[in-house]
mmCIF file of C-alpha atoms in Angstrom:
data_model
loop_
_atom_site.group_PDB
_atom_site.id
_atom_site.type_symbol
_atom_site.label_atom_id
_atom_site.label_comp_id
_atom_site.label_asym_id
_atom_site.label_seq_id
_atom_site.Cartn_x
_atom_site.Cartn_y
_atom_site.Cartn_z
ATOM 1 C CA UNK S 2 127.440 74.714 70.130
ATOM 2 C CA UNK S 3 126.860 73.093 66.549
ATOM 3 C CA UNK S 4 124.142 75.107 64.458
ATOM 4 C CA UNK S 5 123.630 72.169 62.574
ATOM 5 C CA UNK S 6 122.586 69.793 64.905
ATOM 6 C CA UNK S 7 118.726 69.887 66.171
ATOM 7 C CA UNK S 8 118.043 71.598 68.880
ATOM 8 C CA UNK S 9 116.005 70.763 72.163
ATOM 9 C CA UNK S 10 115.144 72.057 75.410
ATOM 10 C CA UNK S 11 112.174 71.163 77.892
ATOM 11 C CA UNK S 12 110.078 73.709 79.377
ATOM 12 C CA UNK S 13 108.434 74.378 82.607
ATOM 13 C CA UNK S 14 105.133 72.677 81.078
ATOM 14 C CA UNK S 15 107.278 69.472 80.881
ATOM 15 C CA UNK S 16 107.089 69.304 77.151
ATOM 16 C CA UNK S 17 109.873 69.234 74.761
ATOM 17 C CA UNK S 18 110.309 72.183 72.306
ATOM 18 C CA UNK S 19 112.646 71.463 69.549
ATOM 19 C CA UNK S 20 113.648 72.976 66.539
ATOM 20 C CA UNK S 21 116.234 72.188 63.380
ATOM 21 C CA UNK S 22 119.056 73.907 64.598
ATOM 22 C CA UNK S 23 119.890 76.057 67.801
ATOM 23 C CA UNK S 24 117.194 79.025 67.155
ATOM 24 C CA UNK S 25 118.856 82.422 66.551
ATOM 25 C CA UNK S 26 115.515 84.516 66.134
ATOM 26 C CA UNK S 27 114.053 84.936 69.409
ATOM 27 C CA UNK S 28 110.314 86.670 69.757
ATOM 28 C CA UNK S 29 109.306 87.057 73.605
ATOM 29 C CA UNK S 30 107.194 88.337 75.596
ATOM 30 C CA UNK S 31 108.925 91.539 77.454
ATOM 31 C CA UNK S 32 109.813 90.047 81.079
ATOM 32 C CA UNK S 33 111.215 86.993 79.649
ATOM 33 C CA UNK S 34 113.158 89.371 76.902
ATOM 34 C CA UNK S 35 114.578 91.146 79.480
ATOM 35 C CA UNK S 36 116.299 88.447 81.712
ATOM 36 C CA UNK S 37 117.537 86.596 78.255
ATOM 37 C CA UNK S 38 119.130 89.823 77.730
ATOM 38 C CA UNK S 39 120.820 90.186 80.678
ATOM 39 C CA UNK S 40 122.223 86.861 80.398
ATOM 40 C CA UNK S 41 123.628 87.674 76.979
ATOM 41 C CA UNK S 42 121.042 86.371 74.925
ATOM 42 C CA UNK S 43 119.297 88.673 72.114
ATOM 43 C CA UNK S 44 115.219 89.131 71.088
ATOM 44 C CA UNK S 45 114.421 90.356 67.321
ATOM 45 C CA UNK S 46 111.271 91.207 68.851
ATOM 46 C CA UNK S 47 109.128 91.138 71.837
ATOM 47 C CA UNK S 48 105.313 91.026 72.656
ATOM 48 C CA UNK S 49 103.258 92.160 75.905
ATOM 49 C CA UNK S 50 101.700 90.933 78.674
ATOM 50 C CA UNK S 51 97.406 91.152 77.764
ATOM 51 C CA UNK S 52 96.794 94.052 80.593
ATOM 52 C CA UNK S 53 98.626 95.876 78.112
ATOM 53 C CA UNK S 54 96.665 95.656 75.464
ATOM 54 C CA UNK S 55 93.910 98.936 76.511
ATOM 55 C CA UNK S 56 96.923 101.420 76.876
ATOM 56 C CA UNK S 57 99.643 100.476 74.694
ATOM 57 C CA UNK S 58 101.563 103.396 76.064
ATOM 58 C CA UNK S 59 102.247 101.690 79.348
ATOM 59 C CA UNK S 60 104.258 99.193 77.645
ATOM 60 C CA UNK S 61 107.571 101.807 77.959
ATOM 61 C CA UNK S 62 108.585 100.752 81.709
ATOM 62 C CA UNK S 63 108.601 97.016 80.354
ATOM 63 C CA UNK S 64 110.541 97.906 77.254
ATOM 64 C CA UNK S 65 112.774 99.964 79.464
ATOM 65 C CA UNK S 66 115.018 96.447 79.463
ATOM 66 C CA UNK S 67 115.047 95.655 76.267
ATOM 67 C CA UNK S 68 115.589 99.178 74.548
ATOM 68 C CA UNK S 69 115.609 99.383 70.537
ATOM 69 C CA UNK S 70 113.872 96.173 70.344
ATOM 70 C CA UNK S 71 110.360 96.291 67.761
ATOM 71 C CA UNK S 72 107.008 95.454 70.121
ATOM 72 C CA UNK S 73 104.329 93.575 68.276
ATOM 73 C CA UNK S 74 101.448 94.166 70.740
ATOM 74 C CA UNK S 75 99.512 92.200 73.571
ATOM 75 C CA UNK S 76 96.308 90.907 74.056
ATOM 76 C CA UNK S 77 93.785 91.025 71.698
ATOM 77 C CA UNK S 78 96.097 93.473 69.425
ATOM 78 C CA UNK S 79 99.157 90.756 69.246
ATOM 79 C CA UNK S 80 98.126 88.015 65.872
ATOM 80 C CA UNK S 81 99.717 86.025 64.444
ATOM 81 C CA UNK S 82 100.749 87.597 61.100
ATOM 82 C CA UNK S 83 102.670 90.230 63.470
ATOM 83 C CA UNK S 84 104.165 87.242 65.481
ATOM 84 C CA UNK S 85 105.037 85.552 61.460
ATOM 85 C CA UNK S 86 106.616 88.591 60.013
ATOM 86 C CA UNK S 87 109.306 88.967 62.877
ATOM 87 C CA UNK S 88 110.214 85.279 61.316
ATOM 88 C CA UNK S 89 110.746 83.620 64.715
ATOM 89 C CA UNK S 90 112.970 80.697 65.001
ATOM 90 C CA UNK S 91 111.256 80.407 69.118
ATOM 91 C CA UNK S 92 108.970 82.330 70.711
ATOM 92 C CA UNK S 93 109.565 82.646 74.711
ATOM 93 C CA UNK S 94 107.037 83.493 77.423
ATOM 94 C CA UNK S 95 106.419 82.440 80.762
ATOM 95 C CA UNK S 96 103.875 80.257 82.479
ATOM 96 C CA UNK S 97 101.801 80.861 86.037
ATOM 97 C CA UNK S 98 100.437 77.414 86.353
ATOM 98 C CA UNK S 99 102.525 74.923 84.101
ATOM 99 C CA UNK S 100 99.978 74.610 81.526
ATOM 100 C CA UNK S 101 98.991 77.818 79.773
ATOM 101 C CA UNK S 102 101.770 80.387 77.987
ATOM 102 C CA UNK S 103 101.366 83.569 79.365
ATOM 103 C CA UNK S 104 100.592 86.289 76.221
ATOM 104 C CA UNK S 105 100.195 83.696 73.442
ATOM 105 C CA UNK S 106 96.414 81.777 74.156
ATOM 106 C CA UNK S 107 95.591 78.603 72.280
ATOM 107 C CA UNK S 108 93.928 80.500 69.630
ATOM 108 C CA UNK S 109 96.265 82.692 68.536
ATOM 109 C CA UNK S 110 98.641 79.516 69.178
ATOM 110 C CA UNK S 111 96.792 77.655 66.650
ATOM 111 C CA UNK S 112 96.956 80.295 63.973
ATOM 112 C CA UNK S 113 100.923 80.217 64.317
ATOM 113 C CA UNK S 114 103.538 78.106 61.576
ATOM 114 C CA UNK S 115 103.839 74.914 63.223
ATOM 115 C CA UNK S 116 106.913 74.861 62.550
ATOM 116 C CA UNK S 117 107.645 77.713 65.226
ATOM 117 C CA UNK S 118 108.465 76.239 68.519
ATOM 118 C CA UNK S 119 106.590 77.664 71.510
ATOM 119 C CA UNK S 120 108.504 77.641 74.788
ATOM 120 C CA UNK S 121 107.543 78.598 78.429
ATOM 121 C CA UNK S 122 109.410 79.152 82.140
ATOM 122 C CA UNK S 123 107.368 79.083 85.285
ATOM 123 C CA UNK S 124 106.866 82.071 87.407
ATOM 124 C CA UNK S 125 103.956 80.719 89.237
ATOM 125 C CA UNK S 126 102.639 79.842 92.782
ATOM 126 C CA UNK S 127 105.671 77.991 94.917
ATOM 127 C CA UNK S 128 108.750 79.563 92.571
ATOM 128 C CA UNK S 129 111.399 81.415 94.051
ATOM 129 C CA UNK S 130 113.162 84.746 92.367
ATOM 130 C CA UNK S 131 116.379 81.979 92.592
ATOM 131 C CA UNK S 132 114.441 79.118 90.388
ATOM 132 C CA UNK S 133 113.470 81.715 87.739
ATOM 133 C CA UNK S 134 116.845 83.032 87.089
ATOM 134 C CA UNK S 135 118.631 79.614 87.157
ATOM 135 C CA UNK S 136 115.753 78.494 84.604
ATOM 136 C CA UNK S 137 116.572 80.953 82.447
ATOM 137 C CA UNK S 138 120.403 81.363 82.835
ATOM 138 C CA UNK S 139 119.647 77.652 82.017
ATOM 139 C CA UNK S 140 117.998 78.370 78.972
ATOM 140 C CA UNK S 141 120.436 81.033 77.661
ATOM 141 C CA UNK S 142 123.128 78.651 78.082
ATOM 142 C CA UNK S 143 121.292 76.450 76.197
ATOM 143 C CA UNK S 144 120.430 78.960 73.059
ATOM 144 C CA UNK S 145 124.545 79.432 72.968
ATOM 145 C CA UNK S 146 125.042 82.510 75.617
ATOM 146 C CA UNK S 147 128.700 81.886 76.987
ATOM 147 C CA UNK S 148 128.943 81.106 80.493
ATOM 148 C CA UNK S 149 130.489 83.516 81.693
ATOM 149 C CA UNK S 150 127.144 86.155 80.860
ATOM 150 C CA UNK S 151 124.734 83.179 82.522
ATOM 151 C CA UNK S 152 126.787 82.964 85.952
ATOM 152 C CA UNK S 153 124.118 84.766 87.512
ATOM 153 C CA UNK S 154 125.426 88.517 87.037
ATOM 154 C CA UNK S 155 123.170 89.842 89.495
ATOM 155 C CA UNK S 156 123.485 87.349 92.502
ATOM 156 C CA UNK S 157 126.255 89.937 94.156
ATOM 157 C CA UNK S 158 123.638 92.806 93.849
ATOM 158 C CA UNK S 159 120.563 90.793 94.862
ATOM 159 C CA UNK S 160 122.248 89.619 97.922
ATOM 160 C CA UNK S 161 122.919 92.592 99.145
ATOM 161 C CA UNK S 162 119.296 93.815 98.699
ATOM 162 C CA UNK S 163 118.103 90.987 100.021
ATOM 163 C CA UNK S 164 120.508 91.612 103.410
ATOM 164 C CA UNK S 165 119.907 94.772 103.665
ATOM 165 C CA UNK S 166 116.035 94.225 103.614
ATOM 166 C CA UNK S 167 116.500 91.660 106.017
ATOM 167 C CA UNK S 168 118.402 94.198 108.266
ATOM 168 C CA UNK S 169 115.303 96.847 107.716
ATOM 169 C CA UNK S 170 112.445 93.890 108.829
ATOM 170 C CA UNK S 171 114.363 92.964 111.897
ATOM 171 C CA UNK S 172 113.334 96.489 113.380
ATOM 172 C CA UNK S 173 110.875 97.102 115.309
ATOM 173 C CA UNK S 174 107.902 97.626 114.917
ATOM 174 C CA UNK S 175 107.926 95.869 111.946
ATOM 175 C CA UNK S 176 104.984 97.224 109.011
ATOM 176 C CA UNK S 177 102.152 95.360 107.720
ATOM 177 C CA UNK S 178 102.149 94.972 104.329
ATOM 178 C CA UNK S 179 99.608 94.160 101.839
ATOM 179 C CA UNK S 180 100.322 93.601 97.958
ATOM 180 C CA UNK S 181 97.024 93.973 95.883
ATOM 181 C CA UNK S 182 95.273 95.101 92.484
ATOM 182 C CA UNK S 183 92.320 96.853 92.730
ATOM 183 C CA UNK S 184 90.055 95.362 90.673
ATOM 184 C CA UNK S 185 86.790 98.359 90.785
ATOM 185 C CA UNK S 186 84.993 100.224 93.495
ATOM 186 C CA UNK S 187 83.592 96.798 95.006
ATOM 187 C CA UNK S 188 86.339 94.710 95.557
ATOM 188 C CA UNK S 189 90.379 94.047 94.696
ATOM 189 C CA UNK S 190 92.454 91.260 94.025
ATOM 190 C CA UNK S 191 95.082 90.573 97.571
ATOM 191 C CA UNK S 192 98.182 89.084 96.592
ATOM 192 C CA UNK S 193 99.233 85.474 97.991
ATOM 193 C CA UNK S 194 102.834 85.764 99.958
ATOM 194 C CA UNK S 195 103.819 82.592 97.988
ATOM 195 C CA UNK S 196 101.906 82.838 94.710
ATOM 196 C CA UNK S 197 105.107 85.075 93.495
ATOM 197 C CA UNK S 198 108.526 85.256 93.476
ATOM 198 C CA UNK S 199 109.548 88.549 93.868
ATOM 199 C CA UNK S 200 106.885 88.632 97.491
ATOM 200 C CA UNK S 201 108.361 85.305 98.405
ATOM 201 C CA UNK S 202 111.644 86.933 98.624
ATOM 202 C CA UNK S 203 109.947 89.669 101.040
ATOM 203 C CA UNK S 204 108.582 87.132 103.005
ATOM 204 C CA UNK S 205 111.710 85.222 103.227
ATOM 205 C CA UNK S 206 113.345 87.855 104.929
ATOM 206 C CA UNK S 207 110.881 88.820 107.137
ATOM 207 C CA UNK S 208 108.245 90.752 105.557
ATOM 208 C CA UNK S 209 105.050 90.697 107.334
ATOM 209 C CA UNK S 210 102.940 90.092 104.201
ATOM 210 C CA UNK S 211 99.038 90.094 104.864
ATOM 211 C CA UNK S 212 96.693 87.055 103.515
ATOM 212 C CA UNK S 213 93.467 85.904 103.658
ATOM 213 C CA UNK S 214 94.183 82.201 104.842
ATOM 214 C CA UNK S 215 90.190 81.432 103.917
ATOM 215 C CA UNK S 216 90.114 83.129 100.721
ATOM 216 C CA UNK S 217 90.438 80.331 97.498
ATOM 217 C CA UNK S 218 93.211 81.076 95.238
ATOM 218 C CA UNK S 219 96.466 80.315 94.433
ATOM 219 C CA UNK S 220 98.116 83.530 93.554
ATOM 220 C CA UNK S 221 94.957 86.221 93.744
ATOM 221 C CA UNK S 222 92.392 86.073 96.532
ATOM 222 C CA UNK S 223 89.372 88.372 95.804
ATOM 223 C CA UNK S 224 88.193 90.554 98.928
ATOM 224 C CA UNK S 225 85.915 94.219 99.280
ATOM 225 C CA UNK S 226 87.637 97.092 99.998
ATOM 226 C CA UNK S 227 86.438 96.745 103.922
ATOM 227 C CA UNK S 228 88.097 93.488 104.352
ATOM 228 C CA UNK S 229 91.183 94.830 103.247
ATOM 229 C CA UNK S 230 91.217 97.844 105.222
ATOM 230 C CA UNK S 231 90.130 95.791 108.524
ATOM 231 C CA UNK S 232 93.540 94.476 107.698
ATOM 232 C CA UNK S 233 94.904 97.443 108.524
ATOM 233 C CA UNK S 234 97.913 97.515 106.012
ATOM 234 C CA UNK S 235 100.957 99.865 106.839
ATOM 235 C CA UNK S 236 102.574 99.698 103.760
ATOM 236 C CA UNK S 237 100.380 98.294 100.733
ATOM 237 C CA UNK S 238 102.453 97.138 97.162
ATOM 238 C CA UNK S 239 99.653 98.824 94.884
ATOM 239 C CA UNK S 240 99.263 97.070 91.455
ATOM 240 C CA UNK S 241 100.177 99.649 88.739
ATOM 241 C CA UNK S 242 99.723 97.919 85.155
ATOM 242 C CA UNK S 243 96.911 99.301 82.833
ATOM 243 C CA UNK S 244 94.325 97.118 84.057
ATOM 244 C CA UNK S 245 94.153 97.921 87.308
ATOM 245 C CA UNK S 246 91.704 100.839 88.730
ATOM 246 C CA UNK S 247 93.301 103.764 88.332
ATOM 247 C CA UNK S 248 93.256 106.288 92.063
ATOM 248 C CA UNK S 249 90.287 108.212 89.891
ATOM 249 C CA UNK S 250 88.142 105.913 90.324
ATOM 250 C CA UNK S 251 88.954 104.269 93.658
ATOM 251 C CA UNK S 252 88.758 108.022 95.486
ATOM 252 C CA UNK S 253 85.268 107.968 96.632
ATOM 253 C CA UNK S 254 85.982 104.313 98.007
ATOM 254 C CA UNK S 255 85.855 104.581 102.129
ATOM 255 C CA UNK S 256 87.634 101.500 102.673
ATOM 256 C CA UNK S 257 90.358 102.148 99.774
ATOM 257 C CA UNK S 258 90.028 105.542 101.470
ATOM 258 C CA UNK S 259 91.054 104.372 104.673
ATOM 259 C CA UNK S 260 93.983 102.435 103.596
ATOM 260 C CA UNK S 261 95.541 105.403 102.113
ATOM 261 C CA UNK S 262 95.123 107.342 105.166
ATOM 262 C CA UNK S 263 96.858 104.844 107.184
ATOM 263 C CA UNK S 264 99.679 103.326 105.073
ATOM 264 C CA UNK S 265 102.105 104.525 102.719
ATOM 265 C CA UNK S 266 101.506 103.117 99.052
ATOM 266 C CA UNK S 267 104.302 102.041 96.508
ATOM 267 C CA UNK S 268 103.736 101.312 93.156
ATOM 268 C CA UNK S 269 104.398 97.298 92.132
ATOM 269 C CA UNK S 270 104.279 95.393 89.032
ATOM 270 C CA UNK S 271 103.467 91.639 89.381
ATOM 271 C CA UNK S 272 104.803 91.620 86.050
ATOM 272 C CA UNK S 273 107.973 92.976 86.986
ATOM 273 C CA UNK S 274 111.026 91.883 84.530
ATOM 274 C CA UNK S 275 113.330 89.141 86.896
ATOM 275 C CA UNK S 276 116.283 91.108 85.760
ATOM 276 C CA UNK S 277 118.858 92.436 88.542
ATOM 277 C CA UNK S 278 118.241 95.779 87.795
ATOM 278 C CA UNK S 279 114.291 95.445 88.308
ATOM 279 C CA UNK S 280 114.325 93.441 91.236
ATOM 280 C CA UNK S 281 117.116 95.760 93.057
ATOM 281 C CA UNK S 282 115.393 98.886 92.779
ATOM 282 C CA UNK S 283 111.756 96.674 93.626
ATOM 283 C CA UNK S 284 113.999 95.883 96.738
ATOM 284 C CA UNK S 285 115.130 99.250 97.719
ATOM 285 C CA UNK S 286 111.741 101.119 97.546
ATOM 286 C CA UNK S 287 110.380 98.157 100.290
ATOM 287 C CA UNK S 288 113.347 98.352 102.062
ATOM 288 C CA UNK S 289 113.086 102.159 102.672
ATOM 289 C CA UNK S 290 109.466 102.133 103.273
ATOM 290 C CA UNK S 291 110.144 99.109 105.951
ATOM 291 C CA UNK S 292 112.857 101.524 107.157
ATOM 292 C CA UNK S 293 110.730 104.770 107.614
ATOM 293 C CA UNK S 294 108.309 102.860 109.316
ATOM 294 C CA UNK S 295 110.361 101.774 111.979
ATOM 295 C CA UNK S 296 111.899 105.134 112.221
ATOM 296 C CA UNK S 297 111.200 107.076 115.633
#
């Protein structure tokens, strides 16, 4: 690839970033950091998702995949002269609904060079785990990665988590499982089968995700505790990022009570990096809670 020729690439919000030359400084928010990375393409920085911005701390599991690399904050805490003194040549982050880039708001857009090209993949309602990682295998190849690092170097792995989950949901009886973020004493968010990629994966082989059909929403739909418990969950994919309610505050909640009587409860991440090594061990945990369950 010439790095004298302009440079262009369209996004998942259909627009088309460009820049002088191929970029070579790459600021990103964490998840998207981490895939590039695995497909052989380097950040000089990274930023966070904005339910990181109350407990910086909990940033480490996301930085996990992209070790050494310097964070510049989330939310509120991420501006603009942090995002300008890493000198970006493209800032990468992902988008849920094909419109807004996820970590980076229109304000704190605004305040940015315009000369620094803003670029966003979708992870949103309808994508699968497959989509992303072409997208951005697409996108690496694009930024100069050779092909051999963008040839998908976690399909073998995935497949075989993906089989062998299939193998664990085929059993009988097969668990109920409910993906959620509680969202206070009074009510928590229920995660749509199809509003993510990583649950659409469970789903596809044979999951028996819980929904709330009636409920509005494309990826969240907002119940009390009692409708989730009437559910009656056997395995529930608990929302673990700063923002959700910590087990503190949810103990003296009877139907968040209930649930935990009844099913077994694994931490989850929405926000989970797409990288092989995420996603596997995301796999395995369901897969050996689907297994236990079915266990005599």
């Amino acid at each position: 690839m010439s790095t004298n020729q302009p440079w262009t690439f369209r996004d998942d919000r259909g627009q088309e970033v460009a820049a002088p030359r191929p970029p070579r400084r790459l600021v990103a928010y964490t998840q998207a950091a981490a895939v590039l990375r695995e497909y052989g393409v380097a950040t000089t920085a990274v930023f966070g998702s904005p339910h990181d911005e109350h407990d910086p701390g909990e940033t480490a599991p996301a930085l996990a995949d992209v070790p050494g690399v310097p964070y510049l904050g989330a939310g509120k805490a991420l501006t603009a002269a942090a995002l300008t003194r890493a000198e970006p040549e493209l800032l990468v982050s992902v988008t849920y609904d094909g419109e807004r880039v996820y970590g980076i708001d229109s304000a704190l857009a605004a305040e940015l060079p315009t000369t620094v090209p803003l670029l966003a993949l979708g992870v949103g309602p309808g994508t699968s785990l497959t989509a992303v990682r072409d997208r951005f295998a697409e996108l690496a190849r694009a930024l100069g990665a050779a092909p051999d690092t963008t040839a998908d170097p976690g399909a073998a792995s995935l497949a075989r988590g993906l089989e062998r989950l299939r193998a664990a949901a085929r059993a009988k009886p097969r668990p109920r499982v409910l993906a959620c973020s509680p969202a206070g004493p009074d009510r928590a968010h229920l995660a749509r089968p199809q509003g993510w990629p990583l649950l659409r994966e469970l789903a596809g082989a044979g999951v028996d995700l819980l929904d709330l059909p009636s409920a509005p929403g494309p990826s969240w739909a907002t119940a009390d505790w009692e409708e989730l418990a009437a559910l009656e969950p056997d395995i529930v994919l608990r929302d673990v990022r700063p923002s959700a309610t910590s087990d503190a505050e949810l103990a003296a909640v009877p139907g968040w009570r209930r649930i935990g009587d009844r099913a077994t409860v694994l931490p989850w991440n929405p926000e989970l990096p797409f990288t092989a090594r995420a996603v596997g061990g995301f796999l395995d945990t369901v897969t050996d809670a689907v297994t236990r369950h079915a266990a005599p």
